[in-house]
Amino acid sequence: MGNFATVSVKNNKYKVKGDFHHLTPNTPIRDMDDNGRLLGVTNPRDMTYIHSYGGEAVFFESLSKGKLMATRCDNPKCESKGTIYQPFRIFCMDCLAKNKVIDMTEIAKNTAKIHTFMVCERSGAFNVLDKPIKFINIEFKGVDTILMSYLAVGEPEMGMRVVPIFKTVDPTYTILDLAWVPEGTKKNKLPLGFSF
Ligand SMILES: [Zn+2]
């Protein structure tokens, strides 16, 4: 393995450092029922993908500080003026104006409820959540959309009051920095690095 790949921005330009792709030796694919006849090769490749957050960056930065940000359309000419979006939407889908970023941490702490849920025993490649994963759809008072996330402690039930927890220690700056627990969960039951 080469150098760990990192990116920073200076003078409005991306500066990349380290190795962003690795080739590792390939191996032959052989037919074991036919004297090991060659059928093909494996092509192992590792790459580091650069994912720019753009206008959503404030959402992920805020999670690392224990805050849940949403957006709201404040355009006076919009039929849907005042609509609050969680998940975070940069633009209003009705009038296409840029939404205002608002802090909805208190709304989440005081009104979040499980709308519905699903428990998954298996997951896709690169998933790092503990299985079974308790995916929950969360509704909030005054918020017009439903957020998909997961319950980190306990068993989900429809209508259950939940509160957000945030990975403020060693944050990943991804959606994995946000999870939910039943209201009243004790601090010492939270997953490592998470706090209320
Ligand atoms: Zn609008």
Tab-separated table of C-alpha atoms and ligand atoms in Angstrom:
chain	number	residue	atom	x	y	z
A	1	MET	CA	0.000	0.000	0.000
A	2	GLY	CA	1.207	3.499	-0.806
A	3	ASN	CA	0.569	6.800	0.893
A	4	PHE	CA	-2.858	7.507	2.336
A	5	ALA	CA	-4.791	9.750	-0.052
A	6	THR	CA	-5.805	13.200	1.234
A	7	VAL	CA	-7.344	16.280	-0.349
A	8	SER	CA	-7.329	19.912	0.739
A	9	VAL	CA	-8.396	23.107	-0.990
A	10	LYS	CA	-6.179	26.156	-1.386
A	11	ASN	CA	-6.817	29.198	-3.591
A	12	ASN	CA	-10.083	27.550	-4.625
A	13	LYS	CA	-8.220	24.562	-6.095
A	14	TYR	CA	-8.228	20.910	-5.072
A	15	LYS	CA	-4.791	19.768	-3.909
A	16	VAL	CA	-4.489	15.993	-3.876
A	17	LYS	CA	-1.741	14.170	-2.008
A	18	GLY	CA	-0.828	10.488	-1.834
A	19	ASP	CA	-1.936	7.533	-3.930
A	20	PHE	CA	-5.526	7.554	-5.155
A	21	HIS	CA	-5.402	4.206	-6.899
A	22	HIS	CA	-3.566	0.960	-6.307
A	23	LEU	CA	-3.010	-2.003	-8.581
A	24	THR	CA	-2.373	-5.250	-6.772
A	25	PRO	CA	-1.205	-8.442	-8.527
A	26	ASN	CA	-3.919	-10.305	-10.424
A	27	THR	CA	-4.566	-14.038	-10.192
A	28	PRO	CA	-5.607	-16.582	-12.839
A	29	ILE	CA	-9.127	-18.054	-12.890
A	30	ARG	CA	-8.843	-21.750	-13.733
A	31	ASP	CA	-11.380	-24.467	-14.520
A	32	MET	CA	-10.663	-27.138	-11.913
A	33	ASP	CA	-12.789	-29.708	-13.801
A	34	ASP	CA	-10.686	-29.299	-16.948
A	35	ASN	CA	-7.037	-29.715	-15.914
A	36	GLY	CA	-6.902	-26.137	-14.639
A	37	ARG	CA	-7.554	-24.615	-18.075
A	38	LEU	CA	-7.192	-20.820	-17.982
A	39	LEU	CA	-10.560	-19.015	-18.100
A	40	GLY	CA	-9.573	-15.467	-17.135
A	41	VAL	CA	-7.962	-13.317	-14.462
A	42	THR	CA	-9.046	-11.302	-11.423
A	43	ASN	CA	-8.323	-7.572	-11.619
A	44	PRO	CA	-7.945	-6.257	-8.049
A	45	ARG	CA	-8.189	-2.473	-7.907
A	46	ASP	CA	-8.443	-0.054	-4.964
A	47	MET	CA	-9.360	3.542	-5.491
A	48	THR	CA	-10.079	6.581	-3.359
A	49	TYR	CA	-13.122	8.471	-4.511
A	50	ILE	CA	-13.310	12.259	-3.936
A	51	HIS	CA	-16.817	13.133	-2.800
A	52	SER	CA	-17.566	16.888	-2.742
A	53	TYR	CA	-20.418	17.974	-0.452
A	54	GLY	CA	-20.998	21.446	-1.904
A	55	GLY	CA	-24.016	23.087	-0.255
A	56	GLU	CA	-24.560	20.051	2.016
A	57	ALA	CA	-21.203	20.473	3.762
A	58	VAL	CA	-22.768	22.448	6.630
A	59	PHE	CA	-25.070	19.483	7.386
A	60	PHE	CA	-22.143	17.072	7.880
A	61	GLU	CA	-19.956	19.615	9.726
A	62	SER	CA	-22.852	20.259	12.133
A	63	LEU	CA	-23.379	16.544	12.896
A	64	SER	CA	-19.809	16.416	14.199
A	65	LYS	CA	-20.773	19.230	16.605
A	66	GLY	CA	-23.972	17.591	17.824
A	67	LYS	CA	-26.339	19.640	15.681
A	68	LEU	CA	-28.968	18.572	13.157
A	69	MET	CA	-29.474	21.089	10.364
A	70	ALA	CA	-32.468	21.219	8.033
A	71	THR	CA	-33.504	23.666	5.325
A	72	ARG	CA	-36.594	25.797	4.798
A	73	CYS	CA	-37.981	27.593	1.768
A	74	ASP	CA	-38.406	31.269	2.671
A	75	ASN	CA	-39.241	32.499	-0.832
A	76	PRO	CA	-42.333	34.753	-0.449
A	77	LYS	CA	-43.434	33.892	-3.989
A	78	CYS	CA	-43.326	30.124	-3.369
A	79	GLU	CA	-46.610	28.249	-2.869
A	80	SER	CA	-44.768	25.984	-0.423
A	81	LYS	CA	-43.121	28.823	1.540
A	82	GLY	CA	-42.192	27.717	5.067
A	83	THR	CA	-41.748	24.062	4.123
A	84	ILE	CA	-38.994	22.478	6.228
A	85	TYR	CA	-36.873	19.739	4.692
A	86	GLN	CA	-35.127	16.959	6.599
A	87	PRO	CA	-33.219	15.363	4.833
A	88	PHE	CA	-31.426	18.565	4.007
A	89	ARG	CA	-32.316	19.931	0.563
A	90	ILE	CA	-30.192	22.744	-0.811
A	91	PHE	CA	-32.909	23.972	-3.180
A	92	CYS	CA	-36.703	24.095	-2.892
A	93	MET	CA	-38.127	21.570	-5.328
A	94	ASP	CA	-41.255	23.687	-5.840
A	95	CYS	CA	-39.761	27.099	-6.686
A	96	LEU	CA	-36.063	26.137	-7.206
A	97	ALA	CA	-34.909	28.968	-4.908
A	98	LYS	CA	-32.067	28.306	-2.501
A	99	ASN	CA	-33.394	27.187	0.882
A	100	LYS	CA	-32.371	28.717	4.200
A	101	VAL	CA	-30.340	26.474	6.528
A	102	ILE	CA	-31.951	26.118	9.968
A	103	ASP	CA	-30.912	24.357	13.169
A	104	MET	CA	-33.589	21.774	14.048
A	105	THR	CA	-31.699	19.988	16.847
A	106	GLU	CA	-34.280	20.963	19.498
A	107	ILE	CA	-37.224	19.976	17.250
A	108	ALA	CA	-35.555	16.574	16.783
A	109	LYS	CA	-34.881	16.121	20.512
A	110	ASN	CA	-38.419	17.069	21.472
A	111	THR	CA	-40.631	15.672	18.702
A	112	ALA	CA	-38.886	12.856	16.757
A	113	LYS	CA	-41.029	9.725	16.386
A	114	ILE	CA	-40.584	6.487	14.461
A	115	HIS	CA	-42.962	6.637	11.488
A	116	THR	CA	-42.088	3.119	10.377
A	117	PHE	CA	-39.062	0.821	10.383
A	118	MET	CA	-37.424	-2.211	8.853
A	119	VAL	CA	-34.906	-4.635	10.291
A	120	CYS	CA	-32.240	-5.899	7.877
A	121	GLU	CA	-30.295	-9.070	8.637
A	122	ARG	CA	-27.984	-8.588	5.639
A	123	SER	CA	-26.392	-5.537	4.059
A	124	GLY	CA	-24.492	-4.532	0.960
A	125	ALA	CA	-20.757	-4.205	0.345
A	126	PHE	CA	-18.854	-1.744	2.551
A	127	ASN	CA	-21.702	-1.421	5.054
A	128	VAL	CA	-20.181	-0.912	8.506
A	129	LEU	CA	-23.300	-0.919	10.705
A	130	ASP	CA	-23.847	-3.756	13.174
A	131	LYS	CA	-26.400	-6.322	11.976
A	132	PRO	CA	-29.313	-6.626	12.248
A	133	ILE	CA	-29.637	-2.978	11.137
A	134	LYS	CA	-32.751	-1.285	12.522
A	135	PHE	CA	-33.558	1.240	9.821
A	136	ILE	CA	-36.125	3.799	10.959
A	137	ASN	CA	-38.129	6.468	9.172
A	138	ILE	CA	-38.430	9.461	11.465
A	139	GLU	CA	-41.109	12.142	11.525
A	140	PHE	CA	-40.789	15.512	13.268
A	141	LYS	CA	-43.354	18.092	14.273
A	142	GLY	CA	-43.460	20.921	11.723
A	143	VAL	CA	-41.130	19.120	9.304
A	144	ASP	CA	-42.657	18.145	5.972
A	145	THR	CA	-40.443	15.224	5.030
A	146	ILE	CA	-39.367	11.981	6.657
A	147	LEU	CA	-35.774	11.112	7.481
A	148	MET	CA	-34.249	7.668	6.987
A	149	SER	CA	-31.703	6.707	9.650
A	150	TYR	CA	-31.137	3.873	12.123
A	151	LEU	CA	-31.837	3.003	15.724
A	152	ALA	CA	-28.559	2.354	17.566
A	153	VAL	CA	-30.031	1.028	20.835
A	154	GLY	CA	-33.140	-1.071	21.569
A	155	GLU	CA	-35.947	-2.361	19.360
A	156	PRO	CA	-37.954	-0.070	17.068
A	157	GLU	CA	-41.720	0.368	17.345
A	158	MET	CA	-44.067	2.538	15.314
A	159	GLY	CA	-44.760	5.812	17.123
A	160	MET	CA	-41.789	5.383	19.492
A	161	ARG	CA	-40.230	8.657	20.661
A	162	VAL	CA	-36.554	8.759	19.738
A	163	VAL	CA	-33.760	11.294	20.201
A	164	PRO	CA	-30.737	11.965	17.996
A	165	ILE	CA	-27.192	11.027	18.947
A	166	PHE	CA	-24.098	12.381	17.240
A	167	LYS	CA	-20.595	11.001	16.736
A	168	THR	CA	-18.718	13.978	18.119
A	169	VAL	CA	-15.573	11.952	18.928
A	170	ASP	CA	-13.630	10.981	15.775
A	171	PRO	CA	-16.483	11.984	13.440
A	172	THR	CA	-16.568	10.470	9.954
A	173	TYR	CA	-18.235	13.563	8.388
A	174	THR	CA	-20.782	11.201	6.798
A	175	ILE	CA	-24.383	10.317	7.633
A	176	LEU	CA	-22.971	7.637	9.983
A	177	ASP	CA	-22.315	10.445	12.486
A	178	LEU	CA	-26.081	10.542	13.125
A	179	ALA	CA	-28.109	7.801	14.836
A	180	TRP	CA	-31.140	7.544	17.131
A	181	VAL	CA	-31.995	5.957	20.469
A	182	PRO	CA	-35.290	5.606	22.378
A	183	GLU	CA	-36.108	8.636	24.533
A	184	GLY	CA	-34.763	8.104	28.056
A	185	THR	CA	-31.767	5.998	26.966
A	186	LYS	CA	-28.914	6.399	29.452
A	187	LYS	CA	-25.705	8.087	28.350
A	188	ASN	CA	-23.595	5.000	29.157
A	189	LYS	CA	-25.621	2.895	26.671
A	190	LEU	CA	-24.596	4.980	23.653
A	191	PRO	CA	-22.220	3.543	21.031
A	192	LEU	CA	-18.558	4.542	21.264
A	193	GLY	CA	-17.883	8.189	20.349
A	194	PHE	CA	-21.569	9.201	20.363
A	195	SER	CA	-23.217	11.779	22.609
A	196	PHE	CA	-26.614	13.461	22.855
B	1	ZN	ZN	-39.954	27.261	-2.524
